[in-house]
Amino acid sequence: MEIKQNISLKPYNTFGINATAKFFCEIKSVDDLRKALQLEGYSEKFVISGGSNMLITADIDALVMHINIKGISVEKDTPNHVELKIMAGENWHQMVLHTLEQGYGGLENMSLIPGNTGTAPIQNIGAYGVELKDTFVRCEAMNVQTQELETFTKEDCEFGYRDSYFKNQGRGKYIITSVTLKLTKNNHKKNTSYGAIEAKLQEHGIKEPSIKDISNAVIAIRQEKLPDPTKLGNSGSFFKNPIITAEQFKKFYKKHPTAPFYKISDEAYKIPAGWLIEQCGFKGKRYGDAGIHKNQALVLVNHGEATGKEILNLAYIIIEKVDQTFEIQITPEVNIIK
Ligand code: EPU
């Protein structure tokens, strides 16, 4: 395992932030990871995987370990289901396409989500009515202290909306090395009720969609709304959709009867942050090379040479303005690396 010095992290984060890693190594196996964690003489160690959910705001004075462990294997095969063990460094979307080629269902609504499979459980990725937890069986993660592999069941992961154990008590303590998902081989549970998917299938004249049709519809919707990180640096949704109390919602809705919302329970409502940000006039705006995407105000973009600090400053401006306008606090979904 080669340790390189002063490596630009620009190719390793989808925001395209040009920060430098003091030390850098490629992790190609579980054994590499164990060895890297055991290396002495580094003040800190830092994990980067798909780099799709982080904003790097300064150079990283640490050993950066790039998780690049590959492999997909069948763990269990029954007439109706298959369980696939996917190693952490597998690109999420390539893996989704692979499952669809095999005729396996369950991931089609989560097509084209950037990032690697190993980081999917950390924030329980989700799109168009489906979340990772819906197909999740277990994951394996290396305990950073003991370098032992530990298995986490779905319950252990404590999944929530863009949330899990790994973002809370488990933060910084584990590095996920593989994820096992249970997919359907037939009788696929198709989830097309999400408005945008229905509309796209209709537009394509499809009445009885296959799982591949659903994936294609999702890809088309995402390509229309979300910027391609290889062309315009971004991290997907920069903010989480805020969840407010029923009492807050009553006040909010009186003032803004046309606002979109999702009722979560009798006590909680989710408001799309993209709508709040757009209403504040930010959509498509640009501050130097930091900006807000023209088709989806939830996404901050790097038009070229923006620094992480510039994007973070823009995020603060947005948070402040949304708070002043709506008395709703929005928080970043991406990890801010300081
Ligand atoms: N909206 C606006 N203006 C905008 C953006 C959205 O008015 O600029 C409105 C839309 O018209 C719609 C509502 O907000 O009424 C919701 O928009 P959309 O369906 O596009 O979904 P979202 O809430 O903005 C969430 C996820 C996305 C995921 C989509 C689809 C979060 C933080 N984001 O976005 O996830 O793809 O739903 O399921 O939950 C990601 O995490 O990177 C991501 C892209």
GROMACS .gro file of N, CA and C in nm, residues 177-329:
model
  459
  177THR      N    1  -1.753  -0.167   0.529
  177THR     CA    2  -1.675  -0.237   0.425
  177THR      C    3  -1.764  -0.309   0.325
  178SER      N    4  -1.885  -0.347   0.366
  178SER     CA    5  -1.978  -0.410   0.270
  178SER      C    6  -2.121  -0.390   0.316
  179VAL      N    7  -2.212  -0.403   0.218
  179VAL     CA    8  -2.355  -0.387   0.246
  179VAL      C    9  -2.426  -0.506   0.181
  180THR      N   10  -2.517  -0.571   0.253
  180THR     CA   11  -2.595  -0.681   0.195
  180THR      C   12  -2.740  -0.636   0.177
  181LEU      N   13  -2.789  -0.652   0.053
  181LEU     CA   14  -2.925  -0.607   0.020
  181LEU      C   15  -3.007  -0.727  -0.027
  182LYS      N   16  -3.136  -0.727   0.006
  182LYS     CA   17  -3.227  -0.833  -0.037
  182LYS      C   18  -3.314  -0.779  -0.149
  183LEU      N   19  -3.302  -0.839  -0.266
  183LEU     CA   20  -3.374  -0.791  -0.385
  183LEU      C   21  -3.472  -0.897  -0.433
  184THR      N   22  -3.572  -0.853  -0.507
  184THR     CA   23  -3.674  -0.947  -0.556
  184THR      C   24  -3.635  -1.002  -0.694
  185LYS      N   25  -3.667  -1.131  -0.718
  185LYS     CA   26  -3.641  -1.191  -0.850
  185LYS      C   27  -3.768  -1.191  -0.934
  186ASN      N   28  -3.882  -1.186  -0.866
  186ASN     CA   29  -4.011  -1.176  -0.936
  186ASN      C   30  -4.109  -1.107  -0.842
  187ASN      N   31  -4.232  -1.087  -0.887
  187ASN     CA   32  -4.330  -1.012  -0.806
  187ASN      C   33  -4.269  -0.885  -0.747
  188HIS      N   34  -4.204  -0.809  -0.832
  188HIS     CA   35  -4.138  -0.688  -0.783
  188HIS      C   36  -4.239  -0.592  -0.723
  189LYS      N   37  -4.198  -0.530  -0.614
  189LYS     CA   38  -4.285  -0.431  -0.549
  189LYS      C   39  -4.258  -0.297  -0.615
  190LYS      N   40  -4.339  -0.265  -0.714
  190LYS     CA   41  -4.310  -0.142  -0.790
  190LYS      C   42  -4.368  -0.019  -0.721
  191ASN      N   43  -4.286   0.082  -0.714
  191ASN     CA   44  -4.324   0.203  -0.644
  191ASN      C   45  -4.327   0.319  -0.744
  192THR      N   46  -4.446   0.340  -0.803
  192THR     CA   47  -4.453   0.444  -0.907
  192THR      C   48  -4.547   0.556  -0.866
  193SER      N   49  -4.589   0.557  -0.739
  193SER     CA   50  -4.691   0.654  -0.698
  193SER      C   51  -4.636   0.796  -0.690
  194TYR      N   52  -4.506   0.810  -0.685
  194TYR     CA   53  -4.446   0.943  -0.678
  194TYR      C   54  -4.482   1.019  -0.806
  195GLY      N   55  -4.539   1.138  -0.787
  195GLY     CA   56  -4.594   1.216  -0.898
  195GLY      C   57  -4.506   1.224  -1.021
  196ALA      N   58  -4.379   1.259  -0.998
  196ALA     CA   59  -4.289   1.281  -1.111
  196ALA      C   60  -4.267   1.152  -1.191
  197ILE      N   61  -4.268   1.036  -1.123
  197ILE     CA   62  -4.247   0.908  -1.194
  197ILE      C   63  -4.369   0.876  -1.279
  198GLU      N   64  -4.488   0.893  -1.219
  198GLU     CA   65  -4.612   0.868  -1.294
  198GLU      C   66  -4.614   0.952  -1.422
  199ALA      N   67  -4.581   1.080  -1.405
  199ALA     CA   68  -4.585   1.172  -1.520
  199ALA      C   69  -4.486   1.129  -1.628
  200LYS      N   70  -4.366   1.090  -1.585
  200LYS     CA   71  -4.261   1.052  -1.681
  200LYS      C   72  -4.301   0.923  -1.756
  201LEU      N   73  -4.360   0.827  -1.685
  201LEU     CA   74  -4.401   0.702  -1.750
  201LEU      C   75  -4.512   0.729  -1.852
  202GLN      N   76  -4.601   0.819  -1.814
  202GLN     CA   77  -4.710   0.856  -1.905
  202GLN      C   78  -4.653   0.920  -2.031
  203GLU      N   79  -4.559   1.012  -2.007
  203GLU     CA   80  -4.492   1.083  -2.119
  203GLU      C   81  -4.428   0.981  -2.215
  204HIS      N   82  -4.374   0.872  -2.157
  204HIS     CA   83  -4.312   0.767  -2.240
  204HIS      C   84  -4.416   0.667  -2.291
  205GLY      N   85  -4.544   0.689  -2.256
  205GLY     CA   86  -4.651   0.600  -2.301
  205GLY      C   87  -4.644   0.460  -2.242
  206ILE      N   88  -4.594   0.450  -2.117
  206ILE     CA   89  -4.579   0.318  -2.053
  206ILE      C   90  -4.687   0.299  -1.947
  207LYS      N   91  -4.766   0.191  -1.966
  207LYS     CA   92  -4.876   0.167  -1.871
  207LYS      C   93  -4.839   0.063  -1.767
  208GLU      N   94  -4.766  -0.040  -1.811
  208GLU     CA   95  -4.727  -0.148  -1.718
  208GLU      C   96  -4.575  -0.149  -1.710
  209PRO      N   97  -4.518  -0.061  -1.631
  209PRO     CA   98  -4.372  -0.045  -1.634
  209PRO      C   99  -4.296  -0.164  -1.574
  210SER      N  100  -4.186  -0.197  -1.638
  210SER     CA  101  -4.093  -0.296  -1.581
  210SER      C  102  -4.002  -0.220  -1.484
  211ILE      N  103  -3.922  -0.294  -1.407
  211ILE     CA  104  -3.831  -0.226  -1.315
  211ILE      C  105  -3.730  -0.141  -1.394
  212LYS      N  106  -3.695  -0.187  -1.513
  212LYS     CA  107  -3.602  -0.110  -1.598
  212LYS      C  108  -3.668   0.020  -1.647
  213ASP      N  109  -3.800   0.012  -1.677
  213ASP     CA  110  -3.872   0.134  -1.718
  213ASP      C  111  -3.872   0.237  -1.605
  214ILE      N  112  -3.892   0.186  -1.483
  214ILE     CA  113  -3.895   0.278  -1.368
  214ILE      C  114  -3.758   0.344  -1.352
  215SER      N  115  -3.655   0.260  -1.363
  215SER     CA  116  -3.518   0.314  -1.353
  215SER      C  117  -3.495   0.420  -1.460
  216ASN      N  118  -3.537   0.391  -1.583
  216ASN     CA  119  -3.517   0.489  -1.691
  216ASN      C  120  -3.592   0.618  -1.664
  217ALA      N  121  -3.713   0.606  -1.607
  217ALA     CA  122  -3.791   0.726  -1.575
  217ALA      C  123  -3.718   0.808  -1.469
  218VAL      N  124  -3.669   0.739  -1.366
  218VAL     CA  125  -3.596   0.810  -1.259
  218VAL      C  126  -3.471   0.878  -1.315
  219ILE      N  127  -3.400   0.807  -1.401
  219ILE     CA  128  -3.279   0.865  -1.461
  219ILE      C  129  -3.316   0.992  -1.539
  220ALA      N  130  -3.424   0.983  -1.616
  220ALA     CA  131  -3.466   1.100  -1.696
  220ALA      C  132  -3.503   1.218  -1.605
  221ILE      N  133  -3.577   1.190  -1.498
  221ILE     CA  134  -3.618   1.298  -1.405
  221ILE      C  135  -3.495   1.360  -1.341
  222ARG      N  136  -3.405   1.274  -1.293
  222ARG     CA  137  -3.286   1.327  -1.224
  222ARG      C  138  -3.200   1.409  -1.320
  223GLN      N  139  -3.190   1.362  -1.445
  223GLN     CA  140  -3.106   1.435  -1.540
  223GLN      C  141  -3.165   1.573  -1.573
  224GLU      N  142  -3.297   1.583  -1.568
  224GLU     CA  143  -3.359   1.713  -1.595
  224GLU      C  144  -3.337   1.811  -1.481
  225LYS      N  145  -3.342   1.757  -1.357
  225LYS     CA  146  -3.344   1.845  -1.240
  225LYS      C  147  -3.210   1.863  -1.172
  226LEU      N  148  -3.130   1.757  -1.176
  226LEU     CA  149  -3.008   1.759  -1.095
  226LEU      C  150  -2.885   1.768  -1.183
  227PRO      N  151  -2.789   1.852  -1.145
  227PRO     CA  152  -2.669   1.866  -1.228
  227PRO      C  153  -2.580   1.742  -1.224
  228ASP      N  154  -2.517   1.712  -1.336
  228ASP     CA  155  -2.423   1.599  -1.345
  228ASP      C  156  -2.291   1.644  -1.281
  229PRO      N  157  -2.251   1.578  -1.171
  229PRO     CA  158  -2.132   1.624  -1.098
  229PRO      C  159  -2.003   1.622  -1.183
  230THR      N  160  -2.003   1.543  -1.292
  230THR     CA  161  -1.880   1.544  -1.374
  230THR      C  162  -1.875   1.672  -1.459
  231LYS      N  163  -1.989   1.741  -1.471
  231LYS     CA  164  -1.992   1.865  -1.549
  231LYS      C  165  -2.003   1.989  -1.461
  232LEU      N  166  -2.073   1.977  -1.350
  232LEU     CA  167  -2.093   2.090  -1.261
  232LEU      C  168  -2.087   2.036  -1.118
  233GLY      N  169  -1.981   2.077  -1.046
  233GLY     CA  170  -1.960   2.022  -0.911
  233GLY      C  171  -2.080   2.041  -0.821
  234ASN      N  172  -2.121   1.936  -0.753
  234ASN     CA  173  -2.232   1.947  -0.657
  234ASN      C  174  -2.237   1.822  -0.570
  235SER      N  175  -2.321   1.830  -0.468
  235SER     CA  176  -2.330   1.720  -0.373
  235SER      C  177  -2.475   1.675  -0.357
  236GLY      N  178  -2.553   1.686  -0.462
  236GLY     CA  179  -2.695   1.652  -0.453
  236GLY      C  180  -2.763   1.752  -0.361
  237SER      N  181  -2.867   1.706  -0.292
  237SER     CA  182  -2.935   1.796  -0.197
  237SER      C  183  -2.834   1.845  -0.095
  238PHE      N  184  -2.819   1.975  -0.084
  238PHE     CA  185  -2.724   2.026   0.015
  238PHE      C  186  -2.789   2.030   0.153
  239PHE      N  187  -2.922   2.054   0.155
  239PHE     CA  188  -2.995   2.065   0.282
  239PHE      C  189  -3.094   1.949   0.296
  240LYS      N  190  -3.129   1.921   0.420
  240LYS     CA  191  -3.237   1.825   0.446
  240LYS      C  192  -3.369   1.901   0.439
  241ASN      N  193  -3.475   1.830   0.405
  241ASN     CA  194  -3.607   1.893   0.412
  241ASN      C  195  -3.645   1.905   0.559
  242PRO      N  196  -3.674   2.028   0.606
  242PRO     CA  197  -3.700   2.045   0.749
  242PRO      C  198  -3.831   1.979   0.792
  243ILE      N  199  -3.831   1.927   0.913
  243ILE     CA  200  -3.952   1.867   0.971
  243ILE      C  201  -4.000   1.962   1.081
  244ILE      N  202  -4.124   2.005   1.070
  244ILE     CA  203  -4.176   2.101   1.169
  244ILE      C  204  -4.296   2.041   1.243
  245THR      N  205  -4.328   2.099   1.356
  245THR     CA  206  -4.439   2.048   1.437
  245THR      C  207  -4.572   2.088   1.373
  246ALA      N  208  -4.679   2.020   1.414
  246ALA     CA  209  -4.813   2.049   1.361
  246ALA      C  210  -4.850   2.195   1.390
  247GLU      N  211  -4.810   2.240   1.507
  247GLU     CA  212  -4.840   2.378   1.548
  247GLU      C  213  -4.770   2.478   1.455
  248GLN      N  214  -4.641   2.454   1.433
  248GLN     CA  215  -4.565   2.539   1.339
  248GLN      C  216  -4.626   2.535   1.201
  249PHE      N  217  -4.667   2.413   1.162
  249PHE     CA  218  -4.721   2.394   1.027
  249PHE      C  219  -4.850   2.475   1.007
  250LYS      N  220  -4.933   2.476   1.109
  250LYS     CA  221  -5.061   2.549   1.101
  250LYS      C  222  -5.035   2.696   1.069
  251LYS      N  223  -4.941   2.753   1.142
  251LYS     CA  224  -4.905   2.895   1.122
  251LYS      C  225  -4.849   2.917   0.982
  252PHE      N  226  -4.759   2.825   0.944
  252PHE     CA  227  -4.690   2.834   0.814
  252PHE      C  228  -4.792   2.825   0.700
  253TYR      N  229  -4.883   2.729   0.711
  253TYR     CA  230  -4.976   2.701   0.601
  253TYR      C  231  -5.077   2.815   0.582
  254LYS      N  232  -5.111   2.878   0.691
  254LYS     CA  233  -5.202   2.993   0.685
  254LYS      C  234  -5.142   3.103   0.598
  255LYS      N  235  -5.013   3.124   0.617
  255LYS     CA  236  -4.943   3.229   0.542
  255LYS      C  237  -4.909   3.184   0.400
  256HIS      N  238  -4.886   3.054   0.383
  256HIS     CA  239  -4.836   3.004   0.253
  256HIS      C  240  -4.920   2.884   0.206
  257PRO      N  241  -5.047   2.911   0.172
  257PRO     CA  242  -5.137   2.798   0.139
  257PRO      C  243  -5.098   2.721   0.013
  258THR      N  244  -5.007   2.775  -0.068
  258THR     CA  245  -4.970   2.702  -0.190
  258THR      C  246  -4.842   2.619  -0.172
  259ALA      N  247  -4.783   2.624  -0.053
  259ALA     CA  248  -4.656   2.553  -0.032
  259ALA      C  249  -4.676   2.402  -0.039
  260PRO      N  250  -4.582   2.330  -0.103
  260PRO     CA  251  -4.590   2.184  -0.100
  260PRO      C  252  -4.549   2.134   0.040
  261PHE      N  253  -4.602   2.022   0.082
  261PHE     CA  254  -4.563   1.963   0.212
  261PHE      C  255  -4.596   1.815   0.213
  262TYR      N  256  -4.531   1.740   0.302
  262TYR     CA  257  -4.565   1.599   0.323
  262TYR      C  258  -4.602   1.584   0.469
  263LYS      N  259  -4.720   1.524   0.493
  263LYS     CA  260  -4.757   1.496   0.632
  263LYS      C  261  -4.687   1.368   0.675
  264ILE      N  262  -4.609   1.375   0.781
  264ILE     CA  263  -4.537   1.255   0.828
  264ILE      C  264  -4.621   1.183   0.933
  265SER      N  265  -4.680   1.262   1.021
  265SER     CA  266  -4.769   1.205   1.125
  265SER      C  267  -4.861   1.319   1.168
  266ASP      N  268  -4.944   1.293   1.271
  266ASP     CA  269  -5.032   1.401   1.318
  266ASP      C  270  -4.951   1.515   1.380
  267GLU      N  271  -4.830   1.483   1.420
  267GLU     CA  272  -4.749   1.585   1.489
  267GLU      C  273  -4.642   1.648   1.401
  268ALA      N  274  -4.611   1.586   1.285
  268ALA     CA  275  -4.493   1.633   1.211
  268ALA      C  276  -4.519   1.647   1.061
  269TYR      N  277  -4.469   1.755   1.006
  269TYR     CA  278  -4.482   1.782   0.863
  269TYR      C  279  -4.345   1.813   0.805
  270LYS      N  280  -4.321   1.766   0.684
  270LYS     CA  281  -4.193   1.793   0.616
  270LYS      C  282  -4.220   1.896   0.506
  271ILE      N  283  -4.137   1.999   0.502
  271ILE     CA  284  -4.152   2.104   0.399
  271ILE      C  285  -4.031   2.095   0.305
  272PRO      N  286  -4.051   2.093   0.173
  272PRO     CA  287  -3.935   2.087   0.083
  272PRO      C  288  -3.847   2.212   0.095
  273ALA      N  289  -3.723   2.192   0.137
  273ALA     CA  290  -3.631   2.305   0.151
  273ALA      C  291  -3.611   2.376   0.017
  274GLY      N  292  -3.617   2.300  -0.093
  274GLY     CA  293  -3.599   2.359  -0.226
  274GLY      C  294  -3.704   2.467  -0.253
  275TRP      N  295  -3.825   2.443  -0.207
  275TRP     CA  296  -3.933   2.541  -0.225
  275TRP      C  297  -3.903   2.665  -0.142
  276LEU      N  298  -3.865   2.645  -0.016
  276LEU     CA  299  -3.836   2.759   0.074
  276LEU      C  300  -3.724   2.844   0.015
  277ILE      N  301  -3.621   2.778  -0.037
  277ILE     CA  302  -3.504   2.850  -0.089
  277ILE      C  303  -3.542   2.924  -0.217
  278GLU      N  304  -3.621   2.858  -0.300
  278GLU     CA  305  -3.665   2.924  -0.424
  278GLU      C  306  -3.749   3.049  -0.392
  279GLN      N  307  -3.838   3.036  -0.293
  279GLN     CA  308  -3.922   3.150  -0.255
  279GLN      C  309  -3.839   3.269  -0.208
  280CYS      N  310  -3.723   3.241  -0.152
  280CYS     CA  311  -3.633   3.348  -0.105
  280CYS      C  312  -3.555   3.409  -0.221
  281GLY      N  313  -3.577   3.360  -0.341
  281GLY     CA  314  -3.516   3.422  -0.459
  281GLY      C  315  -3.377   3.372  -0.494
  282PHE      N  316  -3.336   3.259  -0.438
  282PHE     CA  317  -3.198   3.213  -0.459
  282PHE      C  318  -3.178   3.126  -0.584
  283LYS      N  319  -3.285   3.068  -0.635
  283LYS     CA  320  -3.270   2.969  -0.742
  283LYS      C  321  -3.191   3.027  -0.860
  284GLY      N  322  -3.087   2.958  -0.903
  284GLY     CA  323  -3.008   3.001  -1.019
  284GLY      C  324  -2.909   3.113  -0.992
  285LYS      N  325  -2.907   3.164  -0.868
  285LYS     CA  326  -2.815   3.275  -0.837
  285LYS      C  327  -2.672   3.225  -0.828
  286ARG      N  328  -2.582   3.321  -0.850
  286ARG     CA  329  -2.439   3.286  -0.849
  286ARG      C  330  -2.362   3.390  -0.770
  287TYR      N  331  -2.273   3.346  -0.683
  287TYR     CA  332  -2.189   3.435  -0.603
  287TYR      C  333  -2.046   3.393  -0.633
  288GLY      N  334  -1.984   3.457  -0.731
  288GLY     CA  335  -1.853   3.408  -0.776
  288GLY      C  336  -1.876   3.271  -0.839
  289ASP      N  337  -1.798   3.172  -0.799
  289ASP     CA  338  -1.815   3.038  -0.854
  289ASP      C  339  -1.907   2.951  -0.769
  290ALA      N  340  -1.956   3.004  -0.658
  290ALA     CA  341  -2.051   2.928  -0.575
  290ALA      C  342  -2.191   2.967  -0.618
  291GLY      N  343  -2.281   2.871  -0.629
  291GLY     CA  344  -2.414   2.907  -0.675
  291GLY      C  345  -2.522   2.810  -0.631
  292ILE      N  346  -2.644   2.844  -0.671
  292ILE     CA  347  -2.762   2.760  -0.644
  292ILE      C  348  -2.810   2.711  -0.780
  293HIS      N  349  -2.835   2.582  -0.790
  293HIS     CA  350  -2.868   2.523  -0.920
  293HIS      C  351  -2.996   2.585  -0.979
  294LYS      N  352  -2.997   2.600  -1.110
  294LYS     CA  353  -3.110   2.669  -1.175
  294LYS      C  354  -3.238   2.584  -1.179
  295ASN      N  355  -3.224   2.453  -1.171
  295ASN     CA  356  -3.343   2.367  -1.179
  295ASN      C  357  -3.386   2.309  -1.045
  296GLN      N  358  -3.306   2.325  -0.942
  296GLN     CA  359  -3.338   2.263  -0.812
  296GLN      C  360  -3.263   2.340  -0.705
  297ALA      N  361  -3.339   2.421  -0.631
  297ALA     CA  362  -3.277   2.515  -0.536
  297ALA      C  363  -3.215   2.446  -0.415
  298LEU      N  364  -3.240   2.315  -0.402
  298LEU     CA  365  -3.184   2.240  -0.288
  298LEU      C  366  -3.037   2.205  -0.313
  299VAL      N  367  -2.992   2.227  -0.435
  299VAL     CA  368  -2.858   2.183  -0.474
  299VAL      C  369  -2.765   2.304  -0.490
  300LEU      N  370  -2.657   2.307  -0.414
  300LEU     CA  371  -2.555   2.410  -0.433
  300LEU      C  372  -2.452   2.357  -0.532
  301VAL      N  373  -2.398   2.449  -0.612
  301VAL     CA  374  -2.306   2.405  -0.718
  301VAL      C  375  -2.176   2.484  -0.716
  302ASN      N  376  -2.073   2.422  -0.771
  302ASN     CA  377  -1.942   2.485  -0.787
  302ASN      C  378  -1.922   2.508  -0.937
  303HIS      N  379  -1.927   2.635  -0.978
  303HIS     CA  380  -1.915   2.665  -1.121
  303HIS      C  381  -1.773   2.652  -1.172
  304GLY      N  382  -1.679   2.617  -1.087
  304GLY     CA  383  -1.541   2.596  -1.134
  304GLY      C  384  -1.442   2.595  -1.021
  305GLU      N  385  -1.411   2.713  -0.973
  305GLU     CA  386  -1.301   2.723  -0.877
  305GLU      C  387  -1.347   2.767  -0.739
  306ALA      N  388  -1.473   2.746  -0.706
  306ALA     CA  389  -1.519   2.786  -0.572
  306ALA      C  390  -1.444   2.707  -0.467
  307THR      N  391  -1.415   2.771  -0.354
  307THR     CA  392  -1.355   2.697  -0.243
  307THR      C  393  -1.469   2.645  -0.157
  308GLY      N  394  -1.436   2.548  -0.072
  308GLY     CA  395  -1.536   2.494   0.019
  308GLY      C  396  -1.591   2.602   0.110
  309LYS      N  397  -1.501   2.694   0.152
  309LYS     CA  398  -1.545   2.804   0.242
  309LYS      C  399  -1.647   2.893   0.173
  310GLU      N  400  -1.627   2.919   0.043
  310GLU     CA  401  -1.722   3.006  -0.029
  310GLU      C  402  -1.860   2.939  -0.037
  311ILE      N  403  -1.859   2.809  -0.062
  311ILE     CA  404  -1.988   2.738  -0.070
  311ILE      C  405  -2.054   2.734   0.068
  312LEU      N  406  -1.973   2.714   0.170
  312LEU     CA  407  -2.027   2.712   0.306
  312LEU      C  408  -2.085   2.849   0.343
  313ASN      N  409  -2.016   2.957   0.305
  313ASN     CA  410  -2.069   3.092   0.332
  313ASN      C  411  -2.203   3.112   0.265
  314LEU      N  412  -2.214   3.064   0.141
  314LEU     CA  413  -2.341   3.074   0.070
  314LEU      C  414  -2.450   2.997   0.145
  315ALA      N  415  -2.413   2.878   0.194
  315ALA     CA  416  -2.510   2.798   0.271
  315ALA      C  417  -2.559   2.876   0.392
  316TYR      N  418  -2.467   2.945   0.462
  316TYR     CA  419  -2.507   3.023   0.580
  316TYR      C  420  -2.602   3.136   0.541
  317ILE      N  421  -2.574   3.201   0.429
  317ILE     CA  422  -2.660   3.311   0.383
  317ILE      C  423  -2.802   3.257   0.359
  318ILE      N  424  -2.809   3.140   0.294
  318ILE     CA  425  -2.940   3.079   0.264
  318ILE      C  426  -3.013   3.041   0.393
  319ILE      N  427  -2.941   2.978   0.485
  319ILE     CA  428  -3.003   2.934   0.612
  319ILE      C  429  -3.063   3.055   0.684
  320GLU      N  430  -2.987   3.163   0.687
  320GLU     CA  431  -3.028   3.285   0.757
  320GLU      C  432  -3.156   3.345   0.694
  321LYS      N  433  -3.153   3.352   0.560
  321LYS     CA  434  -3.264   3.414   0.488
  321LYS      C  435  -3.393   3.330   0.503
  322VAL      N  436  -3.379   3.198   0.495
  322VAL     CA  437  -3.496   3.110   0.510
  322VAL      C  438  -3.553   3.125   0.652
  323ASP      N  439  -3.465   3.137   0.749
  323ASP     CA  440  -3.508   3.154   0.888
  323ASP      C  441  -3.583   3.286   0.905
  324GLN      N  442  -3.526   3.394   0.849
  324GLN     CA  443  -3.590   3.526   0.858
  324GLN      C  444  -3.728   3.525   0.791
  325THR      N  445  -3.735   3.460   0.675
  325THR     CA  446  -3.857   3.465   0.596
  325THR      C  447  -3.966   3.373   0.650
  326PHE      N  448  -3.927   3.251   0.690
  326PHE     CA  449  -4.029   3.150   0.724
  326PHE      C  450  -4.025   3.104   0.870
  327GLU      N  451  -3.925   3.151   0.944
  327GLU     CA  452  -3.903   3.101   1.082
  327GLU      C  453  -3.889   2.949   1.083
  328ILE      N  454  -3.821   2.900   0.980
  328ILE     CA  455  -3.792   2.756   0.973
  328ILE      C  456  -3.641   2.741   0.959
  329GLN      N  457  -3.584   2.653   1.041
  329GLN     CA  458  -3.439   2.632   1.036
  329GLN      C  459  -3.408   2.513   0.945
   0.00000   0.00000   0.00000
